[in-house]
């Protein structure tokens, strides 16, 4: 009788413990955010794996700098007024070098040392800098992915998109289009790059302000991504997946949409539907990040993200006041980098997403006391604590 009472009580405690749900709801995305404050302005970052590039005016003109997530994260002064790790200077020309992009061993940027905008390529392993363009007019807003770089070119009188083959050392094709390069708005001056992956190039066409794409392997002409007639902007590619900001709802309230260009159905997926602006999306292998005015003071922009496989949207960093603007996110793997602030007050912000914290499961339950012998009619209080696979 004594053993039976003990076993019944212990089973009841364990059953209650098993019903305890681990805490999985979070106010912001789980992960490791770190703010990298440097002297002067750091703007328009890009990322590939552990590597980050940005434009930097600490020397009085805009130069291209390179750094790594690991070195910023390991900086002993991280969280203080200024970090000690300041990156590596890539360019040394007194002209302006802007809008960098990085992929593997290569960095590209736009450069006005010759009087107009040209595209330059830098190979990190050999320290070799090479001018890729010499045509009349401007070539600007470059993107790079693997063996290809893409940029805008207005030397023909229209804004074409040029696709460059790095290994071949020459232009692969000049896409017959007239690209629109600025965000919506009659007075808007902010520009965005053509989107590029190893499979596709994408841009906004001037005539209807919609996203079009070009298949690098198949060639041929341009094709519309969406059947919607609403204005679209700011495309971003990863493999065959493309995202963009879309104005089909209420006209002035942009949302983020996604399509798999390789899928037979080509089904459009609406990622956001909040009654605020969601703009400037960037997509990587696992996540999408964007600027979001939701809940921010004075309509400044915070950073939100979407976990593609888990179909879950989360805030990453929320603006704290009207001066705390978060802009131009770039994504690689589970890491997001963006520009915090504008002008002289802009710096780098990095966030490494940890999806494991979203997948918490009860793996052990500790019962205190671990054992007890009770006589019939006796009582004793037990407590049960549930732990997930992370020990939380």
Tab-separated table of C-alpha atoms in Angstrom:
chain	number	residue	atom	x	y	z
A	1	UNK	CA	0.000	0.000	0.000
A	2	UNK	CA	2.812	2.415	0.789
A	3	UNK	CA	4.578	1.763	-2.537
A	4	UNK	CA	1.322	2.109	-4.446
A	5	UNK	CA	0.581	5.511	-2.927
A	6	UNK	CA	4.101	6.702	-3.681
A	7	UNK	CA	3.957	5.587	-7.319
A	8	UNK	CA	0.537	7.161	-7.897
A	9	UNK	CA	1.709	10.481	-6.491
A	10	UNK	CA	4.967	10.470	-8.451
A	11	UNK	CA	3.170	9.630	-11.715
A	12	UNK	CA	0.749	12.461	-11.105
A	13	UNK	CA	3.592	14.919	-10.568
A	14	UNK	CA	5.376	13.772	-13.718
A	15	UNK	CA	2.159	13.987	-15.738
A	16	UNK	CA	1.684	17.559	-14.593
A	17	UNK	CA	5.277	18.327	-15.494
A	18	UNK	CA	4.842	16.900	-18.970
A	19	UNK	CA	1.969	19.297	-19.555
A	20	UNK	CA	4.213	22.291	-18.894
A	21	UNK	CA	4.907	24.094	-22.164
A	22	UNK	CA	8.381	25.536	-22.549
A	23	UNK	CA	8.484	29.268	-23.135
A	24	UNK	CA	8.805	29.729	-26.875
A	25	UNK	CA	7.104	33.069	-27.393
A	26	UNK	CA	9.584	35.915	-27.589
A	27	UNK	CA	9.151	39.636	-28.041
A	28	UNK	CA	12.031	39.790	-30.485
A	29	UNK	CA	13.763	37.173	-32.603
A	30	UNK	CA	16.117	34.945	-30.588
A	31	UNK	CA	19.767	35.484	-31.316
A	32	UNK	CA	22.804	37.641	-30.736
A	33	UNK	CA	22.578	41.361	-31.619
A	34	UNK	CA	25.635	43.576	-31.457
A	35	UNK	CA	26.030	47.246	-32.276
A	36	UNK	CA	29.388	48.148	-33.830
A	37	UNK	CA	29.990	51.826	-33.258
A	38	UNK	CA	32.933	53.280	-35.188
A	39	UNK	CA	34.122	56.820	-35.811
A	40	UNK	CA	32.336	58.782	-38.592
A	41	UNK	CA	29.768	57.107	-40.873
A	42	UNK	CA	29.452	53.475	-41.935
A	43	UNK	CA	26.749	52.951	-44.546
A	44	UNK	CA	25.238	50.495	-47.058
A	45	UNK	CA	26.707	47.243	-45.707
A	46	UNK	CA	26.631	43.922	-47.519
A	47	UNK	CA	27.367	40.430	-46.206
A	48	UNK	CA	28.439	37.013	-47.428
A	49	UNK	CA	28.842	34.360	-44.749
A	50	UNK	CA	31.129	35.795	-42.066
A	51	UNK	CA	32.324	38.691	-44.266
A	52	UNK	CA	30.952	42.237	-44.291
A	53	UNK	CA	31.755	45.230	-46.506
A	54	UNK	CA	30.565	48.818	-46.174
A	55	UNK	CA	31.289	52.377	-47.289
A	56	UNK	CA	33.100	54.503	-44.702
A	57	UNK	CA	33.964	58.222	-44.546
A	58	UNK	CA	36.400	58.197	-41.600
A	59	UNK	CA	39.164	59.479	-43.930
A	60	UNK	CA	37.200	62.431	-45.311
A	61	UNK	CA	36.014	60.639	-48.441
A	62	UNK	CA	34.046	57.444	-48.912
A	63	UNK	CA	36.177	54.296	-48.923
A	64	UNK	CA	35.308	50.609	-48.951
A	65	UNK	CA	36.065	48.640	-45.779
A	66	UNK	CA	35.982	44.919	-45.043
A	67	UNK	CA	35.406	43.151	-41.725
A	68	UNK	CA	34.165	39.888	-40.258
A	69	UNK	CA	31.279	39.091	-37.958
A	70	UNK	CA	33.532	36.995	-35.709
A	71	UNK	CA	36.034	39.807	-35.147
A	72	UNK	CA	33.324	42.341	-34.328
A	73	UNK	CA	31.684	39.849	-31.983
A	74	UNK	CA	34.983	39.117	-30.208
A	75	UNK	CA	35.892	42.787	-29.748
A	76	UNK	CA	36.498	43.424	-26.023
A	77	UNK	CA	35.012	46.917	-26.343
A	78	UNK	CA	31.769	45.790	-27.969
A	79	UNK	CA	28.942	47.581	-26.215
A	80	UNK	CA	31.109	50.563	-25.259
A	81	UNK	CA	31.145	53.892	-27.054
A	82	UNK	CA	33.528	52.673	-29.762
A	83	UNK	CA	34.815	49.231	-30.726
A	84	UNK	CA	38.544	48.628	-31.186
A	85	UNK	CA	38.191	46.449	-34.287
A	86	UNK	CA	37.641	48.878	-37.161
A	87	UNK	CA	37.903	46.629	-40.213
A	88	UNK	CA	40.350	46.638	-43.118
A	89	UNK	CA	40.545	49.419	-45.683
A	90	UNK	CA	40.135	48.110	-49.242
A	91	UNK	CA	40.341	51.314	-51.326
A	92	UNK	CA	42.941	54.101	-51.261
A	93	UNK	CA	41.844	56.499	-54.001
A	94	UNK	CA	40.837	60.031	-52.877
A	95	UNK	CA	37.667	59.883	-54.996
A	96	UNK	CA	34.429	58.362	-53.707
A	97	UNK	CA	33.933	54.595	-53.536
A	98	UNK	CA	30.382	53.596	-52.635
A	99	UNK	CA	27.679	50.883	-52.551
A	100	UNK	CA	29.876	47.771	-52.115
A	101	UNK	CA	28.801	44.171	-52.568
A	102	UNK	CA	30.707	41.013	-51.580
A	103	UNK	CA	30.681	37.374	-52.644
A	104	UNK	CA	33.467	34.966	-51.723
A	105	UNK	CA	36.845	36.325	-52.809
A	106	UNK	CA	35.425	39.350	-54.637
A	107	UNK	CA	34.167	42.821	-53.752
A	108	UNK	CA	32.586	45.269	-56.217
A	109	UNK	CA	31.671	48.936	-55.812
A	110	UNK	CA	30.896	52.097	-57.769
A	111	UNK	CA	33.746	54.617	-58.116
A	112	UNK	CA	33.894	58.178	-59.504
A	113	UNK	CA	37.688	58.595	-59.775
A	114	UNK	CA	37.325	59.017	-63.568
A	115	UNK	CA	34.697	61.760	-63.455
A	116	UNK	CA	31.617	59.560	-63.689
A	117	UNK	CA	30.535	56.347	-61.997
A	118	UNK	CA	32.396	53.172	-62.959
A	119	UNK	CA	32.413	49.662	-61.514
A	120	UNK	CA	35.540	48.302	-59.826
A	121	UNK	CA	36.316	44.736	-58.753
A	122	UNK	CA	38.696	43.707	-55.951
A	123	UNK	CA	40.052	40.206	-55.358
A	124	UNK	CA	40.931	39.792	-51.686
A	125	UNK	CA	43.297	36.832	-52.076
A	126	UNK	CA	45.575	38.675	-54.525
A	127	UNK	CA	44.902	42.298	-53.439
A	128	UNK	CA	44.130	43.041	-57.099
A	129	UNK	CA	41.864	45.964	-58.010
A	130	UNK	CA	40.396	46.090	-61.514
A	131	UNK	CA	38.216	48.580	-63.372
A	132	UNK	CA	35.386	46.729	-65.129
A	133	UNK	CA	33.756	49.592	-67.058
A	134	UNK	CA	35.056	52.345	-69.301
A	135	UNK	CA	31.992	53.297	-71.315
A	136	UNK	CA	30.546	56.782	-71.490
A	137	UNK	CA	27.853	57.616	-68.974
A	138	UNK	CA	27.427	56.004	-65.586
A	139	UNK	CA	27.620	52.446	-64.363
A	140	UNK	CA	26.440	52.148	-60.792
A	141	UNK	CA	24.739	50.147	-57.980
A	142	UNK	CA	26.646	46.858	-58.465
A	143	UNK	CA	25.684	43.488	-56.996
A	144	UNK	CA	27.822	40.345	-56.985
A	145	UNK	CA	27.026	36.655	-56.557
A	146	UNK	CA	29.496	33.869	-57.265
A	147	UNK	CA	30.952	34.317	-60.747
A	148	UNK	CA	28.634	37.151	-61.767
A	149	UNK	CA	28.283	40.863	-61.128
A	150	UNK	CA	25.401	43.060	-62.283
A	151	UNK	CA	24.878	46.815	-62.391
A	152	UNK	CA	22.954	49.648	-64.043
A	153	UNK	CA	24.350	51.314	-67.189
A	154	UNK	CA	22.930	54.477	-68.799
A	155	UNK	CA	25.478	54.790	-71.626
A	156	UNK	CA	22.829	53.840	-74.223
A	157	UNK	CA	20.440	56.597	-73.168
A	158	UNK	CA	18.302	54.079	-71.275
A	159	UNK	CA	19.105	52.327	-68.013
A	160	UNK	CA	20.146	48.819	-68.997
A	161	UNK	CA	21.183	46.038	-66.623
A	162	UNK	CA	24.632	44.601	-67.387
A	163	UNK	CA	25.618	41.051	-66.404
A	164	UNK	CA	29.384	40.501	-66.107
A	165	UNK	CA	31.174	37.113	-66.112
A	166	UNK	CA	34.130	37.405	-63.703
A	167	UNK	CA	35.930	34.229	-64.785
A	168	UNK	CA	35.632	35.147	-68.463
A	169	UNK	CA	36.659	38.734	-67.718
A	170	UNK	CA	33.956	40.238	-69.917
A	171	UNK	CA	30.307	41.254	-70.124
A	172	UNK	CA	28.071	38.210	-70.546
A	173	UNK	CA	25.053	40.199	-71.682
A	174	UNK	CA	23.473	43.628	-71.583
A	175	UNK	CA	19.804	43.084	-70.823
A	176	UNK	CA	17.455	45.070	-73.050
A	177	UNK	CA	15.443	46.953	-70.458
A	178	UNK	CA	14.924	50.407	-68.995
A	179	UNK	CA	15.347	49.980	-65.262
A	180	UNK	CA	13.778	52.191	-62.618
A	181	UNK	CA	16.351	52.578	-59.856
A	182	UNK	CA	14.642	54.669	-57.147
A	183	UNK	CA	12.144	53.857	-54.426
A	184	UNK	CA	8.515	54.997	-54.928
A	185	UNK	CA	7.717	58.640	-54.275
A	186	UNK	CA	7.849	61.767	-56.400
A	187	UNK	CA	10.772	63.232	-54.446
A	188	UNK	CA	12.541	59.973	-53.547
A	189	UNK	CA	16.289	59.833	-54.175
A	190	UNK	CA	17.180	56.508	-52.502
A	191	UNK	CA	18.286	53.920	-55.049
A	192	UNK	CA	18.332	50.133	-54.881
A	193	UNK	CA	20.481	47.628	-56.742
A	194	UNK	CA	19.461	45.066	-59.318
A	195	UNK	CA	18.905	41.738	-57.569
A	196	UNK	CA	21.314	38.929	-58.414
A	197	UNK	CA	21.696	35.218	-57.684
A	198	UNK	CA	23.632	32.482	-59.457
A	199	UNK	CA	20.458	31.809	-61.488
A	200	UNK	CA	18.709	35.112	-62.115
A	201	UNK	CA	18.981	38.888	-62.400
A	202	UNK	CA	15.978	41.034	-61.410
A	203	UNK	CA	15.116	44.731	-61.584
A	204	UNK	CA	12.181	47.168	-61.722
A	205	UNK	CA	11.063	48.166	-65.217
A	206	UNK	CA	10.461	51.901	-65.744
A	207	UNK	CA	7.351	51.479	-67.911
A	208	UNK	CA	5.121	49.760	-65.348
A	209	UNK	CA	7.229	49.778	-62.131
A	210	UNK	CA	7.040	45.986	-61.825
A	211	UNK	CA	9.679	43.355	-61.074
A	212	UNK	CA	11.182	41.614	-64.108
A	213	UNK	CA	13.827	38.912	-64.224
A	214	UNK	CA	16.333	37.342	-66.611
A	215	UNK	CA	17.352	33.673	-66.580
A	216	UNK	CA	21.171	33.595	-66.727
A	217	UNK	CA	21.483	30.018	-68.014
A	218	UNK	CA	18.548	30.055	-70.444
A	219	UNK	CA	18.986	33.591	-71.733
A	220	UNK	CA	16.091	34.957	-73.741
A	221	UNK	CA	14.082	38.021	-72.866
A	222	UNK	CA	12.813	39.584	-69.682
A	223	UNK	CA	9.834	38.142	-67.822
A	224	UNK	CA	7.477	39.627	-65.243
A	225	UNK	CA	7.575	38.050	-61.789
A	226	UNK	CA	3.990	38.885	-60.792
A	227	UNK	CA	0.638	39.225	-62.551
A	228	UNK	CA	-0.322	42.117	-60.268
A	229	UNK	CA	-0.482	45.556	-61.880
A	230	UNK	CA	0.414	47.361	-58.644
A	231	UNK	CA	3.728	49.159	-58.204
A	232	UNK	CA	6.646	47.052	-56.971
A	233	UNK	CA	10.120	47.937	-55.741
A	234	UNK	CA	13.398	46.721	-54.187
A	235	UNK	CA	13.772	43.092	-55.399
A	236	UNK	CA	16.148	40.660	-53.682
A	237	UNK	CA	17.165	37.160	-54.809
A	238	UNK	CA	18.538	33.996	-53.253
A	239	UNK	CA	18.792	31.118	-55.709
A	240	UNK	CA	15.361	30.922	-57.332
A	241	UNK	CA	13.520	32.734	-54.519
A	242	UNK	CA	12.729	36.403	-55.053
A	243	UNK	CA	11.194	38.916	-52.631
A	244	UNK	CA	10.129	42.528	-53.185
A	245	UNK	CA	8.072	45.351	-51.689
A	246	UNK	CA	4.575	45.533	-53.173
A	247	UNK	CA	1.931	48.290	-53.205
A	248	UNK	CA	-1.183	46.329	-54.213
A	249	UNK	CA	-2.932	46.898	-50.865
A	250	UNK	CA	-4.245	50.432	-50.282
A	251	UNK	CA	-1.736	51.792	-52.784
A	252	UNK	CA	0.626	53.480	-50.339
A	253	UNK	CA	1.118	50.714	-47.749
A	254	UNK	CA	3.823	48.395	-49.026
A	255	UNK	CA	4.045	44.743	-48.023
A	256	UNK	CA	6.683	42.084	-48.669
A	257	UNK	CA	5.917	39.352	-51.223
A	258	UNK	CA	7.817	36.215	-52.210
A	259	UNK	CA	7.841	33.869	-55.231
A	260	UNK	CA	9.851	30.757	-56.076
A	261	UNK	CA	10.828	31.291	-59.719
A	262	UNK	CA	11.782	27.607	-60.011
A	263	UNK	CA	8.407	26.301	-58.800
A	264	UNK	CA	5.908	25.263	-61.504
A	265	UNK	CA	3.048	26.985	-59.676
A	266	UNK	CA	4.923	30.300	-59.273
A	267	UNK	CA	2.568	31.014	-56.362
A	268	UNK	CA	2.942	34.458	-54.784
A	269	UNK	CA	3.210	34.420	-50.998
A	270	UNK	CA	2.396	37.520	-48.966
A	271	UNK	CA	4.934	37.698	-46.140
A	272	UNK	CA	3.629	40.799	-44.316
A	273	UNK	CA	0.179	42.328	-43.868
A	274	UNK	CA	0.591	44.893	-41.084
A	275	UNK	CA	-0.927	48.367	-41.458
A	276	UNK	CA	2.490	50.000	-41.749
A	277	UNK	CA	5.300	50.207	-44.283
A	278	UNK	CA	7.392	47.080	-44.805
A	279	UNK	CA	10.129	47.900	-47.316
A	280	UNK	CA	13.685	47.168	-48.520
A	281	UNK	CA	13.617	43.366	-48.180
A	282	UNK	CA	16.720	41.190	-48.294
A	283	UNK	CA	16.647	37.403	-48.555
A	284	UNK	CA	19.192	34.753	-47.632
A	285	UNK	CA	19.120	30.981	-47.440
A	286	UNK	CA	16.938	30.840	-44.327
A	287	UNK	CA	15.453	34.248	-43.586
A	288	UNK	CA	14.061	37.478	-45.008
A	289	UNK	CA	14.753	40.843	-43.344
A	290	UNK	CA	13.230	44.258	-44.022
A	291	UNK	CA	12.655	47.773	-42.689
A	292	UNK	CA	9.368	48.135	-40.793
A	293	UNK	CA	7.554	51.168	-39.361
A	294	UNK	CA	5.325	49.026	-37.153
A	295	UNK	CA	5.116	50.356	-33.613
A	296	UNK	CA	8.059	52.687	-34.103
A	297	UNK	CA	8.066	56.267	-32.743
A	298	UNK	CA	7.460	58.984	-35.353
A	299	UNK	CA	7.373	56.359	-38.135
A	300	UNK	CA	11.099	55.614	-38.029
A	301	UNK	CA	12.162	52.196	-39.211
A	302	UNK	CA	12.942	49.067	-37.215
A	303	UNK	CA	14.228	45.723	-38.521
A	304	UNK	CA	11.938	42.690	-38.772
A	305	UNK	CA	12.590	39.194	-40.093
A	306	UNK	CA	10.761	36.121	-41.368
A	307	UNK	CA	11.943	32.542	-40.831
A	308	UNK	CA	11.118	30.888	-44.170
A	309	UNK	CA	10.983	27.250	-43.060
A	310	UNK	CA	9.072	27.987	-39.844
A	311	UNK	CA	6.812	30.584	-41.521
A	312	UNK	CA	7.286	32.901	-38.570
A	313	UNK	CA	7.652	36.690	-38.513
A	314	UNK	CA	9.497	38.443	-35.663
A	315	UNK	CA	10.924	41.855	-34.812
A	316	UNK	CA	14.722	41.898	-34.653
A	317	UNK	CA	15.539	45.361	-33.308
A	318	UNK	CA	12.931	48.014	-32.509
A	319	UNK	CA	13.657	51.729	-32.797
A	320	UNK	CA	13.795	53.462	-29.418
A	321	UNK	CA	13.138	57.040	-30.569
A	322	UNK	CA	12.657	59.156	-33.693
A	323	UNK	CA	16.422	59.393	-34.258
A	324	UNK	CA	16.965	55.631	-34.065
A	325	UNK	CA	16.574	54.695	-37.733
A	326	UNK	CA	17.472	51.178	-38.939
A	327	UNK	CA	18.091	50.904	-42.688
A	328	UNK	CA	19.257	48.755	-45.620
A	329	UNK	CA	19.389	45.219	-44.196
A	330	UNK	CA	21.507	42.589	-45.948
A	331	UNK	CA	21.246	38.862	-45.209
A	332	UNK	CA	23.467	35.793	-45.442
A	333	UNK	CA	22.543	32.503	-43.773
A	334	UNK	CA	21.162	33.422	-40.345
A	335	UNK	CA	23.000	36.751	-40.100
A	336	UNK	CA	21.603	40.215	-40.798
A	337	UNK	CA	23.690	43.387	-41.071
A	338	UNK	CA	22.288	46.877	-41.515
A	339	UNK	CA	22.952	50.565	-41.096
A	340	UNK	CA	21.825	52.198	-37.850
A	341	UNK	CA	21.265	55.943	-38.212
A	342	UNK	CA	21.963	58.250	-41.130
A	343	UNK	CA	24.816	60.490	-42.185
A	344	UNK	CA	27.532	61.153	-39.613
A	345	UNK	CA	25.614	59.159	-36.996
A	346	UNK	CA	25.378	55.917	-38.962
A	347	UNK	CA	27.065	52.715	-37.784
A	348	UNK	CA	26.893	48.968	-38.336
A	349	UNK	CA	24.426	46.719	-36.537
A	350	UNK	CA	24.736	42.920	-36.738
A	351	UNK	CA	22.270	40.236	-35.654
A	352	UNK	CA	22.946	36.481	-35.666
A	353	UNK	CA	19.628	34.633	-35.544
A	354	UNK	CA	19.402	31.471	-33.409
A	355	UNK	CA	16.427	29.390	-34.621
A	356	UNK	CA	17.163	26.637	-32.091
A	357	UNK	CA	15.611	28.803	-29.396
A	358	UNK	CA	12.303	28.684	-31.277
A	359	UNK	CA	12.314	24.888	-31.353
A	360	UNK	CA	12.387	24.256	-27.611
A	361	UNK	CA	11.159	20.792	-26.576
A	362	UNK	CA	10.882	19.248	-23.123
A	363	UNK	CA	13.723	16.725	-22.821
A	364	UNK	CA	14.082	16.308	-19.031
A	365	UNK	CA	11.981	16.871	-15.935
A	366	UNK	CA	13.551	17.211	-12.514
A	367	UNK	CA	11.342	16.216	-9.572
A	368	UNK	CA	12.155	17.439	-6.061
A	369	UNK	CA	12.467	15.525	-3.832
A	370	UNK	CA	13.579	12.777	-6.246
A	371	UNK	CA	12.127	10.041	-4.029
A	372	UNK	CA	9.993	9.667	-0.959
A	373	UNK	CA	8.247	6.947	1.022
A	374	UNK	CA	4.788	7.799	2.298
A	375	UNK	CA	2.464	5.951	4.543
A	376	UNK	CA	-1.196	5.775	3.659
A	377	UNK	CA	-2.796	9.066	4.567
A	378	UNK	CA	0.480	11.033	4.540
A	379	UNK	CA	1.106	13.896	2.094
A	380	UNK	CA	4.250	15.519	0.778
A	381	UNK	CA	4.738	18.367	-1.682
A	382	UNK	CA	6.664	17.637	-4.893
A	383	UNK	CA	7.882	20.182	-7.455
A	384	UNK	CA	8.643	19.419	-11.111
A	385	UNK	CA	10.823	21.547	-13.429
A	386	UNK	CA	10.790	20.981	-17.195
A	387	UNK	CA	13.956	21.650	-19.261
A	388	UNK	CA	14.323	21.928	-23.026
A	389	UNK	CA	17.236	20.635	-25.124
A	390	UNK	CA	19.167	23.836	-24.385
A	391	UNK	CA	18.893	23.363	-20.618
A	392	UNK	CA	16.383	26.204	-20.289
